[in-house]
Amino acid sequence: MYIIVGASSGVGRAIAEVFAANGCDLVLVSREDRDTHAVALDLMLRFGISAKSVKLDLAASQPDFSEILEAVDSAGERFKGMLVPAGTVIETDTLEIETSAIDALFRVNCLSICSLVTELLKRTHKDSVISLVGFGSIASVRGRGSNMMYSAAKTAMRFYFESLRHACVDRKVVVQFYVLGYMDTNLAFAYNVPLPKGAPKDLAQRVYRDIRKDIGVSFFPRYWLIIAMIIKLIPWPIYKHLKF
Amino acid sequence: MSEKLIKESTFISFDGAVELCASHQRPDRYRHLEMDFGSRTRIVRGGGYSFSAAGFGEQTLVQEMNNFDRFLDFDPSLKTVKVEAGMPLGKLMDWAMQRGLYFPVLPGYPEITVGGCVAADAHGKNPWKDGTFSDWVVEINLFHPTHGYIRLSPNENAEIFGLTCGGFGMTGIIVDVTLQLVELPSNAFEVTKIPVASLNEAMQKLAECSDNADFIYSWHDGMRRGKTFGAGIIFMGSWLQGNQADIRVCLKKKTMTARSRAGIRFSLWNNATVTAANRLFMVMNKLNPVEIMDVNKATFPFAYNTLYHRFYGRKGFAEIQVLVDRHVAETFIQKLQDLIERYNAPLVMISLKMFRGKQASLSMSGEGYLVALNFYRNSRLPDFLELVDRLAVETGAQSNLSKDSRISKEIVSQTLPNYAGFKSRLQAFDPLRMYRSELSNRIGV
């Protein structure tokens, strides 16, 4: 059984579909429970798996993880991991952003996920064989003027997952983090981007294939690794003029 | 939190005739369907396979339903399945066949969506026997900003059900549809090909066989003139008794879109190439008079031969499809032949089926012969099509709006018996007329 947080649409839904197609039972988590319920029904009807939908608002100051944690307890050894492709952006994520929006962006893109992972690890045995998979963005490769808070939150998420990987060395926990380039989801739908958008289904298949591999941080599509390295090396006198 | 969910996109009708820029939303959550766009006009788009511009329009927000393609419920005892409207027919068929089930009314491409079929009240390969798509719809869940979510069926909100089936999306967003499935008799058809020398001979054969054939339609060489006008082949399919062991029931991965259909810059169809292709088609089928065909290939023939439509190139093609009453069919055919020969129309092929349907919307209603004419485009074509329009009016033939991207309000109001009634009932349901497309604007609804 896997938990997928952010399963209502886009990357999360694609991951749910691939895992279901491979016979995995699922707990699908999102604040959009109508959508996760529809995803759950669809996957049960198509693949004969067991799928449950759980409503959770990551933006809440005290998100209620009880239903998720109960599902982990019930699954016992069948619980194999959690994937967290959840995330959100807002158009006004600039110097003019409202402070309430900063709070919500950090909660959804980082803090609530860190809390959930922490609670989950407390419930699982040291010898439990599980995978924890986080998802970030190439927006966090280097600080820039647009999507500032989103980028900062995703940078924190990535750092947390890297630290988690180190912290879990003595456990049978595989920790992975995917840095995503432009993806063909609603998050990037309305934006003209200079490079092709990655297909959620292709990402999902790679995630499933590598779910038990100790790959650490990985880029999708893979060429973003090179682009990220180049972006980091651009000297400030040039970088400050780039608008992206 | 706000998300930027709308962009400007260019849309093109499948026949290539209409290309427009419009606002484009690709909702992937139910709250996106419910977003308040005020009085902005909008229209829902499925796969984009309507030959006419039914799924987009100028100054219209296009709401693309491709993400709403999920299975929601299945009752094995009743054999009903509820699916979201963006469900492609091929995906539905794939799932159904794995369970020994089948949906009997399937138009030509597997990527056509269930919602699109309801909106156009599509027909399959034997509408005489199986009726139209709406005959197999148990229930619709419709969303309209003013009315909210409404359940529609022949017994509940029946008037709106009647407006929605064949209403080309003008009543709102078809969110999900419950369909009646039937048992899958086999994994293959035995297809018998019967040469015919004329359209009249084809009509006679169709009248004899349509009650019993599992599918039946005719194809005729559009280039023939004189005594050989109307020469063609009837394709009559019957379910094989028992499964064909060596047939792999599979789906082609992806058929073309309206955009990819128009990928070739120039039309490769002209008198010479069409003549050659049609002769070859005739010979190949005469040499293979009985063929065992897997279900998908028989149901979606054009999906396995996309070259036919691609060869029309960027300019595209024109199709007219009309329902001709049986009693005037011979007269219609005679006059059609006169027109074609007098004006040397760039006709590629003719297809006939028998049809039976009853609707209170903009879809065809009644019994008769469905006559489809496919043309490649040249300078003579627009005037010729107007002559065919006149013939339709004169003989009481009804137009299929999903096939013809240039038919005018004048002709539609004279050929579709429910036009005026649909218009007034739609106005009563939606006085603000929120859902519009290039098609609805053109036909004055």
PDB file of N, CA, C and O in Angstrom, chain B residues 346-407:
ATOM      1  N   PRO B 346     -15.829  17.786 -56.904  1.00  0.00           N
ATOM      2  CA  PRO B 346     -14.620  17.090 -56.433  1.00  0.00           C
ATOM      3  C   PRO B 346     -14.966  16.060 -55.352  1.00  0.00           C
ATOM      4  O   PRO B 346     -14.470  16.115 -54.241  1.00  0.00           O
ATOM      5  N   LEU B 347     -15.784  15.116 -55.739  1.00  0.00           N
ATOM      6  CA  LEU B 347     -16.320  14.145 -54.792  1.00  0.00           C
ATOM      7  C   LEU B 347     -15.376  12.961 -54.645  1.00  0.00           C
ATOM      8  O   LEU B 347     -14.994  12.341 -55.629  1.00  0.00           O
ATOM      9  N   VAL B 348     -15.011  12.657 -53.453  1.00  0.00           N
ATOM     10  CA  VAL B 348     -14.077  11.557 -53.187  1.00  0.00           C
ATOM     11  C   VAL B 348     -14.840  10.264 -52.939  1.00  0.00           C
ATOM     12  O   VAL B 348     -14.536   9.228 -53.519  1.00  0.00           O
ATOM     13  N   MET B 349     -15.825  10.324 -52.090  1.00  0.00           N
ATOM     14  CA  MET B 349     -16.580   9.108 -51.831  1.00  0.00           C
ATOM     15  C   MET B 349     -17.985   9.444 -51.327  1.00  0.00           C
ATOM     16  O   MET B 349     -18.259  10.548 -50.853  1.00  0.00           O
ATOM     17  N   ILE B 350     -18.840   8.465 -51.466  1.00  0.00           N
ATOM     18  CA  ILE B 350     -20.192   8.536 -50.934  1.00  0.00           C
ATOM     19  C   ILE B 350     -20.356   7.347 -50.000  1.00  0.00           C
ATOM     20  O   ILE B 350     -19.805   6.268 -50.248  1.00  0.00           O
ATOM     21  N   SER B 351     -21.102   7.578 -48.934  1.00  0.00           N
ATOM     22  CA  SER B 351     -21.375   6.455 -48.030  1.00  0.00           C
ATOM     23  C   SER B 351     -22.846   6.478 -47.661  1.00  0.00           C
ATOM     24  O   SER B 351     -23.433   7.543 -47.498  1.00  0.00           O
ATOM     25  N   LEU B 352     -23.426   5.306 -47.560  1.00  0.00           N
ATOM     26  CA  LEU B 352     -24.840   5.187 -47.183  1.00  0.00           C
ATOM     27  C   LEU B 352     -24.988   4.281 -45.973  1.00  0.00           C
ATOM     28  O   LEU B 352     -24.256   3.311 -45.812  1.00  0.00           O
ATOM     29  N   LYS B 353     -25.985   4.620 -45.171  1.00  0.00           N
ATOM     30  CA  LYS B 353     -26.422   3.723 -44.083  1.00  0.00           C
ATOM     31  C   LYS B 353     -27.908   3.929 -43.954  1.00  0.00           C
ATOM     32  O   LYS B 353     -28.424   4.991 -44.308  1.00  0.00           O
ATOM     33  N   MET B 354     -28.572   2.964 -43.320  1.00  0.00           N
ATOM     34  CA  MET B 354     -29.960   3.226 -42.945  1.00  0.00           C
ATOM     35  C   MET B 354     -29.962   3.806 -41.540  1.00  0.00           C
ATOM     36  O   MET B 354     -29.139   3.438 -40.710  1.00  0.00           O
ATOM     37  N   PHE B 355     -30.896   4.685 -41.311  1.00  0.00           N
ATOM     38  CA  PHE B 355     -30.885   5.430 -40.040  1.00  0.00           C
ATOM     39  C   PHE B 355     -32.270   5.430 -39.418  1.00  0.00           C
ATOM     40  O   PHE B 355     -33.286   5.500 -40.104  1.00  0.00           O
ATOM     41  N   ARG B 356     -32.250   5.377 -38.106  1.00  0.00           N
ATOM     42  CA  ARG B 356     -33.501   5.529 -37.358  1.00  0.00           C
ATOM     43  C   ARG B 356     -33.165   6.264 -36.075  1.00  0.00           C
ATOM     44  O   ARG B 356     -32.339   5.808 -35.296  1.00  0.00           O
ATOM     45  N   GLY B 357     -33.760   7.422 -35.843  1.00  0.00           N
ATOM     46  CA  GLY B 357     -33.466   8.158 -34.618  1.00  0.00           C
ATOM     47  C   GLY B 357     -34.601   9.107 -34.307  1.00  0.00           C
ATOM     48  O   GLY B 357     -35.296   9.550 -35.197  1.00  0.00           O
ATOM     49  N   LYS B 358     -34.754   9.386 -33.006  1.00  0.00           N
ATOM     50  CA  LYS B 358     -35.798  10.346 -32.651  1.00  0.00           C
ATOM     51  C   LYS B 358     -35.262  11.260 -31.571  1.00  0.00           C
ATOM     52  O   LYS B 358     -34.871  10.836 -30.504  1.00  0.00           O
ATOM     53  N   GLN B 359     -35.189  12.529 -31.909  1.00  0.00           N
ATOM     54  CA  GLN B 359     -34.686  13.481 -30.936  1.00  0.00           C
ATOM     55  C   GLN B 359     -35.454  14.777 -30.998  1.00  0.00           C
ATOM     56  O   GLN B 359     -36.119  15.073 -31.981  1.00  0.00           O
ATOM     57  N   ALA B 360     -35.329  15.533 -29.950  1.00  0.00           N
ATOM     58  CA  ALA B 360     -36.026  16.816 -29.892  1.00  0.00           C
ATOM     59  C   ALA B 360     -35.020  17.958 -29.925  1.00  0.00           C
ATOM     60  O   ALA B 360     -35.337  19.054 -29.528  1.00  0.00           O
ATOM     61  N   SER B 361     -33.824  17.671 -30.424  1.00  0.00           N
ATOM     62  CA  SER B 361     -32.770  18.681 -30.374  1.00  0.00           C
ATOM     63  C   SER B 361     -32.314  18.993 -31.790  1.00  0.00           C
ATOM     64  O   SER B 361     -33.122  19.070 -32.704  1.00  0.00           O
ATOM     65  N   LEU B 362     -30.999  19.175 -31.940  1.00  0.00           N
ATOM     66  CA  LEU B 362     -30.468  19.522 -33.256  1.00  0.00           C
ATOM     67  C   LEU B 362     -29.940  18.310 -34.008  1.00  0.00           C
ATOM     68  O   LEU B 362     -29.284  18.453 -35.026  1.00  0.00           O
ATOM     69  N   SER B 363     -30.192  17.132 -33.499  1.00  0.00           N
ATOM     70  CA  SER B 363     -29.742  15.955 -34.244  1.00  0.00           C
ATOM     71  C   SER B 363     -30.852  15.492 -35.174  1.00  0.00           C
ATOM     72  O   SER B 363     -32.006  15.908 -35.044  1.00  0.00           O
ATOM     73  N   MET B 364     -30.479  14.656 -36.114  1.00  0.00           N
ATOM     74  CA  MET B 364     -31.435  14.198 -37.118  1.00  0.00           C
ATOM     75  C   MET B 364     -32.486  13.308 -36.469  1.00  0.00           C
ATOM     76  O   MET B 364     -32.195  12.610 -35.485  1.00  0.00           O
ATOM     77  N   SER B 365     -33.638  13.321 -37.034  1.00  0.00           N
ATOM     78  CA  SER B 365     -34.750  12.598 -36.426  1.00  0.00           C
ATOM     79  C   SER B 365     -35.575  11.948 -37.518  1.00  0.00           C
ATOM     80  O   SER B 365     -35.883  12.583 -38.529  1.00  0.00           O
ATOM     81  N   GLY B 366     -35.940  10.679 -37.304  1.00  0.00           N
ATOM     82  CA  GLY B 366     -36.779  10.014 -38.305  1.00  0.00           C
ATOM     83  C   GLY B 366     -36.098   8.795 -38.867  1.00  0.00           C
ATOM     84  O   GLY B 366     -35.120   8.291 -38.312  1.00  0.00           O
ATOM     85  N   GLU B 367     -36.617   8.334 -39.989  1.00  0.00           N
ATOM     86  CA  GLU B 367     -36.081   7.128 -40.629  1.00  0.00           C
ATOM     87  C   GLU B 367     -35.696   7.448 -42.063  1.00  0.00           C
ATOM     88  O   GLU B 367     -36.361   8.272 -42.712  1.00  0.00           O
ATOM     89  N   GLY B 368     -34.678   6.741 -42.519  1.00  0.00           N
ATOM     90  CA  GLY B 368     -34.328   6.933 -43.925  1.00  0.00           C
ATOM     91  C   GLY B 368     -32.920   6.493 -44.198  1.00  0.00           C
ATOM     92  O   GLY B 368     -32.372   5.650 -43.484  1.00  0.00           O
ATOM     93  N   TYR B 369     -32.340   7.080 -45.214  1.00  0.00           N
ATOM     94  CA  TYR B 369     -30.966   6.762 -45.605  1.00  0.00           C
ATOM     95  C   TYR B 369     -30.069   7.933 -45.223  1.00  0.00           C
ATOM     96  O   TYR B 369     -30.368   9.082 -45.558  1.00  0.00           O
ATOM     97  N   LEU B 370     -28.984   7.605 -44.546  1.00  0.00           N
ATOM     98  CA  LEU B 370     -27.958   8.615 -44.288  1.00  0.00           C
ATOM     99  C   LEU B 370     -27.037   8.631 -45.492  1.00  0.00           C
ATOM    100  O   LEU B 370     -26.411   7.619 -45.797  1.00  0.00           O
ATOM    101  N   VAL B 371     -26.955   9.774 -46.141  1.00  0.00           N
ATOM    102  CA  VAL B 371     -26.094   9.890 -47.310  1.00  0.00           C
ATOM    103  C   VAL B 371     -24.951  10.831 -46.947  1.00  0.00           C
ATOM    104  O   VAL B 371     -25.185  11.994 -46.603  1.00  0.00           O
ATOM    105  N   ALA B 372     -23.741  10.316 -46.961  1.00  0.00           N
ATOM    106  CA  ALA B 372     -22.568  11.141 -46.644  1.00  0.00           C
ATOM    107  C   ALA B 372     -21.754  11.350 -47.913  1.00  0.00           C
ATOM    108  O   ALA B 372     -21.495  10.405 -48.658  1.00  0.00           O
ATOM    109  N   LEU B 373     -21.373  12.589 -48.142  1.00  0.00           N
ATOM    110  CA  LEU B 373     -20.570  12.932 -49.316  1.00  0.00           C
ATOM    111  C   LEU B 373     -19.287  13.582 -48.827  1.00  0.00           C
ATOM    112  O   LEU B 373     -19.332  14.552 -48.070  1.00  0.00           O
ATOM    113  N   ASN B 374     -18.158  13.048 -49.256  1.00  0.00           N
ATOM    114  CA  ASN B 374     -16.849  13.615 -48.891  1.00  0.00           C
ATOM    115  C   ASN B 374     -16.207  14.252 -50.111  1.00  0.00           C
ATOM    116  O   ASN B 374     -16.113  13.619 -51.160  1.00  0.00           O
ATOM    117  N   PHE B 375     -15.757  15.496 -49.939  1.00  0.00           N
ATOM    118  CA  PHE B 375     -15.157  16.224 -51.049  1.00  0.00           C
ATOM    119  C   PHE B 375     -13.757  16.696 -50.684  1.00  0.00           C
ATOM    120  O   PHE B 375     -13.505  17.063 -49.526  1.00  0.00           O
ATOM    121  N   TYR B 376     -12.874  16.785 -51.678  1.00  0.00           N
ATOM    122  CA  TYR B 376     -11.663  17.564 -51.454  1.00  0.00           C
ATOM    123  C   TYR B 376     -11.993  18.994 -51.896  1.00  0.00           C
ATOM    124  O   TYR B 376     -12.940  19.230 -52.647  1.00  0.00           O
ATOM    125  N   ARG B 377     -11.239  19.913 -51.372  1.00  0.00           N
ATOM    126  CA  ARG B 377     -11.596  21.325 -51.603  1.00  0.00           C
ATOM    127  C   ARG B 377     -10.974  21.858 -52.890  1.00  0.00           C
ATOM    128  O   ARG B 377      -9.797  21.671 -53.163  1.00  0.00           O
ATOM    129  N   ASN B 378     -11.817  22.535 -53.659  1.00  0.00           N
ATOM    130  CA  ASN B 378     -11.315  23.349 -54.769  1.00  0.00           C
ATOM    131  C   ASN B 378     -12.233  24.561 -54.919  1.00  0.00           C
ATOM    132  O   ASN B 378     -13.173  24.739 -54.134  1.00  0.00           O
ATOM    133  N   SER B 379     -11.948  25.391 -55.906  1.00  0.00           N
ATOM    134  CA  SER B 379     -12.679  26.662 -56.010  1.00  0.00           C
ATOM    135  C   SER B 379     -14.152  26.459 -56.364  1.00  0.00           C
ATOM    136  O   SER B 379     -14.988  27.297 -56.064  1.00  0.00           O
ATOM    137  N   ARG B 380     -14.458  25.323 -56.969  1.00  0.00           N
ATOM    138  CA  ARG B 380     -15.855  25.076 -57.373  1.00  0.00           C
ATOM    139  C   ARG B 380     -16.709  24.593 -56.205  1.00  0.00           C
ATOM    140  O   ARG B 380     -17.929  24.646 -56.245  1.00  0.00           O
ATOM    141  N   LEU B 381     -16.076  24.114 -55.172  1.00  0.00           N
ATOM    142  CA  LEU B 381     -16.802  23.391 -54.135  1.00  0.00           C
ATOM    143  C   LEU B 381     -17.857  24.214 -53.392  1.00  0.00           C
ATOM    144  O   LEU B 381     -18.984  23.747 -53.225  1.00  0.00           O
ATOM    145  N   PRO B 382     -17.541  25.423 -52.932  1.00  0.00           N
ATOM    146  CA  PRO B 382     -18.546  26.170 -52.148  1.00  0.00           C
ATOM    147  C   PRO B 382     -19.877  26.327 -52.880  1.00  0.00           C
ATOM    148  O   PRO B 382     -20.943  26.123 -52.291  1.00  0.00           O
ATOM    149  N   ASP B 383     -19.809  26.666 -54.173  1.00  0.00           N
ATOM    150  CA  ASP B 383     -21.054  26.838 -54.931  1.00  0.00           C
ATOM    151  C   ASP B 383     -21.780  25.512 -55.067  1.00  0.00           C
ATOM    152  O   ASP B 383     -23.014  25.447 -54.984  1.00  0.00           O
ATOM    153  N   PHE B 384     -21.020  24.454 -55.263  1.00  0.00           N
ATOM    154  CA  PHE B 384     -21.647  23.144 -55.407  1.00  0.00           C
ATOM    155  C   PHE B 384     -22.362  22.729 -54.130  1.00  0.00           C
ATOM    156  O   PHE B 384     -23.478  22.203 -54.159  1.00  0.00           O
ATOM    157  N   LEU B 385     -21.722  22.998 -53.004  1.00  0.00           N
ATOM    158  CA  LEU B 385     -22.337  22.606 -51.725  1.00  0.00           C
ATOM    159  C   LEU B 385     -23.652  23.356 -51.505  1.00  0.00           C
ATOM    160  O   LEU B 385     -24.595  22.817 -50.917  1.00  0.00           O
ATOM    161  N   GLU B 386     -23.718  24.563 -51.990  1.00  0.00           N
ATOM    162  CA  GLU B 386     -24.975  25.312 -51.868  1.00  0.00           C
ATOM    163  C   GLU B 386     -26.062  24.661 -52.703  1.00  0.00           C
ATOM    164  O   GLU B 386     -27.242  24.651 -52.311  1.00  0.00           O
ATOM    165  N   LEU B 387     -25.693  24.093 -53.824  1.00  0.00           N
ATOM    166  CA  LEU B 387     -26.668  23.380 -54.635  1.00  0.00           C
ATOM    167  C   LEU B 387     -27.163  22.134 -53.903  1.00  0.00           C
ATOM    168  O   LEU B 387     -28.363  21.798 -53.966  1.00  0.00           O
ATOM    169  N   VAL B 388     -26.272  21.463 -53.209  1.00  0.00           N
ATOM    170  CA  VAL B 388     -26.678  20.282 -52.441  1.00  0.00           C
ATOM    171  C   VAL B 388     -27.605  20.711 -51.301  1.00  0.00           C
ATOM    172  O   VAL B 388     -28.573  20.029 -50.979  1.00  0.00           O
ATOM    173  N   ASP B 389     -27.284  21.865 -50.703  1.00  0.00           N
ATOM    174  CA  ASP B 389     -28.177  22.394 -49.652  1.00  0.00           C
ATOM    175  C   ASP B 389     -29.591  22.566 -50.196  1.00  0.00           C
ATOM    176  O   ASP B 389     -30.584  22.218 -49.546  1.00  0.00           O
ATOM    177  N   ARG B 390     -29.667  23.136 -51.389  1.00  0.00           N
ATOM    178  CA  ARG B 390     -30.985  23.397 -52.003  1.00  0.00           C
ATOM    179  C   ARG B 390     -31.704  22.082 -52.242  1.00  0.00           C
ATOM    180  O   ARG B 390     -32.916  21.981 -52.056  1.00  0.00           O
ATOM    181  N   LEU B 391     -30.941  21.091 -52.671  1.00  0.00           N
ATOM    182  CA  LEU B 391     -31.529  19.769 -52.910  1.00  0.00           C
ATOM    183  C   LEU B 391     -32.065  19.191 -51.608  1.00  0.00           C
ATOM    184  O   LEU B 391     -33.145  18.590 -51.568  1.00  0.00           O
ATOM    185  N   ALA B 392     -31.318  19.384 -50.543  1.00  0.00           N
ATOM    186  CA  ALA B 392     -31.760  18.883 -49.236  1.00  0.00           C
ATOM    187  C   ALA B 392     -33.074  19.556 -48.829  1.00  0.00           C
ATOM    188  O   ALA B 392     -34.015  18.896 -48.370  1.00  0.00           O
ATOM    189  N   VAL B 393     -33.132  20.846 -49.012  1.00  0.00           N
ATOM    190  CA  VAL B 393     -34.364  21.568 -48.645  1.00  0.00           C
ATOM    191  C   VAL B 393     -35.528  21.071 -49.494  1.00  0.00           C
ATOM    192  O   VAL B 393     -36.621  20.795 -49.009  1.00  0.00           O
ATOM    193  N   GLU B 394     -35.251  20.929 -50.769  1.00  0.00           N
ATOM    194  CA  GLU B 394     -36.300  20.520 -51.719  1.00  0.00           C
ATOM    195  C   GLU B 394     -36.857  19.135 -51.391  1.00  0.00           C
ATOM    196  O   GLU B 394     -38.052  18.893 -51.535  1.00  0.00           O
ATOM    197  N   THR B 395     -35.988  18.226 -50.946  1.00  0.00           N
ATOM    198  CA  THR B 395     -36.412  16.839 -50.699  1.00  0.00           C
ATOM    199  C   THR B 395     -36.694  16.568 -49.224  1.00  0.00           C
ATOM    200  O   THR B 395     -36.989  15.443 -48.849  1.00  0.00           O
ATOM    201  N   GLY B 396     -36.594  17.601 -48.373  1.00  0.00           N
ATOM    202  CA  GLY B 396     -36.872  17.399 -46.956  1.00  0.00           C
ATOM    203  C   GLY B 396     -35.783  16.631 -46.230  1.00  0.00           C
ATOM    204  O   GLY B 396     -36.019  16.037 -45.184  1.00  0.00           O
ATOM    205  N   ALA B 397     -34.575  16.634 -46.772  1.00  0.00           N
ATOM    206  CA  ALA B 397     -33.472  15.915 -46.115  1.00  0.00           C
ATOM    207  C   ALA B 397     -32.965  16.725 -44.917  1.00  0.00           C
ATOM    208  O   ALA B 397     -32.973  17.952 -44.957  1.00  0.00           O
ATOM    209  N   GLN B 398     -32.525  16.011 -43.881  1.00  0.00           N
ATOM    210  CA  GLN B 398     -32.051  16.670 -42.654  1.00  0.00           C
ATOM    211  C   GLN B 398     -30.530  16.648 -42.606  1.00  0.00           C
ATOM    212  O   GLN B 398     -29.917  15.636 -42.917  1.00  0.00           O
ATOM    213  N   SER B 399     -29.962  17.747 -42.149  1.00  0.00           N
ATOM    214  CA  SER B 399     -28.495  17.868 -42.140  1.00  0.00           C
ATOM    215  C   SER B 399     -27.902  17.394 -40.827  1.00  0.00           C
ATOM    216  O   SER B 399     -28.475  17.625 -39.765  1.00  0.00           O
ATOM    217  N   ASN B 400     -26.746  16.775 -40.908  1.00  0.00           N
ATOM    218  CA  ASN B 400     -25.993  16.409 -39.700  1.00  0.00           C
ATOM    219  C   ASN B 400     -25.010  17.535 -39.400  1.00  0.00           C
ATOM    220  O   ASN B 400     -24.030  17.732 -40.114  1.00  0.00           O
ATOM    221  N   LEU B 401     -25.301  18.286 -38.357  1.00  0.00           N
ATOM    222  CA  LEU B 401     -24.507  19.482 -38.050  1.00  0.00           C
ATOM    223  C   LEU B 401     -23.079  19.171 -37.636  1.00  0.00           C
ATOM    224  O   LEU B 401     -22.207  20.024 -37.759  1.00  0.00           O
ATOM    225  N   SER B 402     -22.836  17.975 -37.132  1.00  0.00           N
ATOM    226  CA  SER B 402     -21.476  17.689 -36.669  1.00  0.00           C
ATOM    227  C   SER B 402     -20.530  17.438 -37.841  1.00  0.00           C
ATOM    228  O   SER B 402     -19.313  17.438 -37.674  1.00  0.00           O
ATOM    229  N   LYS B 403     -21.087  17.225 -39.030  1.00  0.00           N
ATOM    230  CA  LYS B 403     -20.249  16.899 -40.189  1.00  0.00           C
ATOM    231  C   LYS B 403     -19.969  18.105 -41.087  1.00  0.00           C
ATOM    232  O   LYS B 403     -19.043  18.089 -41.875  1.00  0.00           O
ATOM    233  N   ASP B 404     -20.839  19.105 -41.038  1.00  0.00           N
ATOM    234  CA  ASP B 404     -20.775  20.173 -42.026  1.00  0.00           C
ATOM    235  C   ASP B 404     -20.410  21.471 -41.335  1.00  0.00           C
ATOM    236  O   ASP B 404     -21.196  22.003 -40.554  1.00  0.00           O
ATOM    237  N   SER B 405     -19.206  21.992 -41.642  1.00  0.00           N
ATOM    238  CA  SER B 405     -18.750  23.166 -40.905  1.00  0.00           C
ATOM    239  C   SER B 405     -19.135  24.463 -41.583  1.00  0.00           C
ATOM    240  O   SER B 405     -18.678  25.535 -41.166  1.00  0.00           O
ATOM    241  N   ARG B 406     -19.952  24.421 -42.667  1.00  0.00           N
ATOM    242  CA  ARG B 406     -20.310  25.704 -43.289  1.00  0.00           C
ATOM    243  C   ARG B 406     -21.812  25.884 -43.464  1.00  0.00           C
ATOM    244  O   ARG B 406     -22.261  26.894 -43.948  1.00  0.00           O
ATOM    245  N   ILE B 407     -22.560  24.912 -42.996  1.00  0.00           N
ATOM    246  CA  ILE B 407     -24.004  24.989 -43.238  1.00  0.00           C
ATOM    247  C   ILE B 407     -24.576  26.220 -42.530  1.00  0.00           C
ATOM    248  O   ILE B 407     -24.194  26.555 -41.412  1.00  0.00           O
TER     249      ILE B 407
END
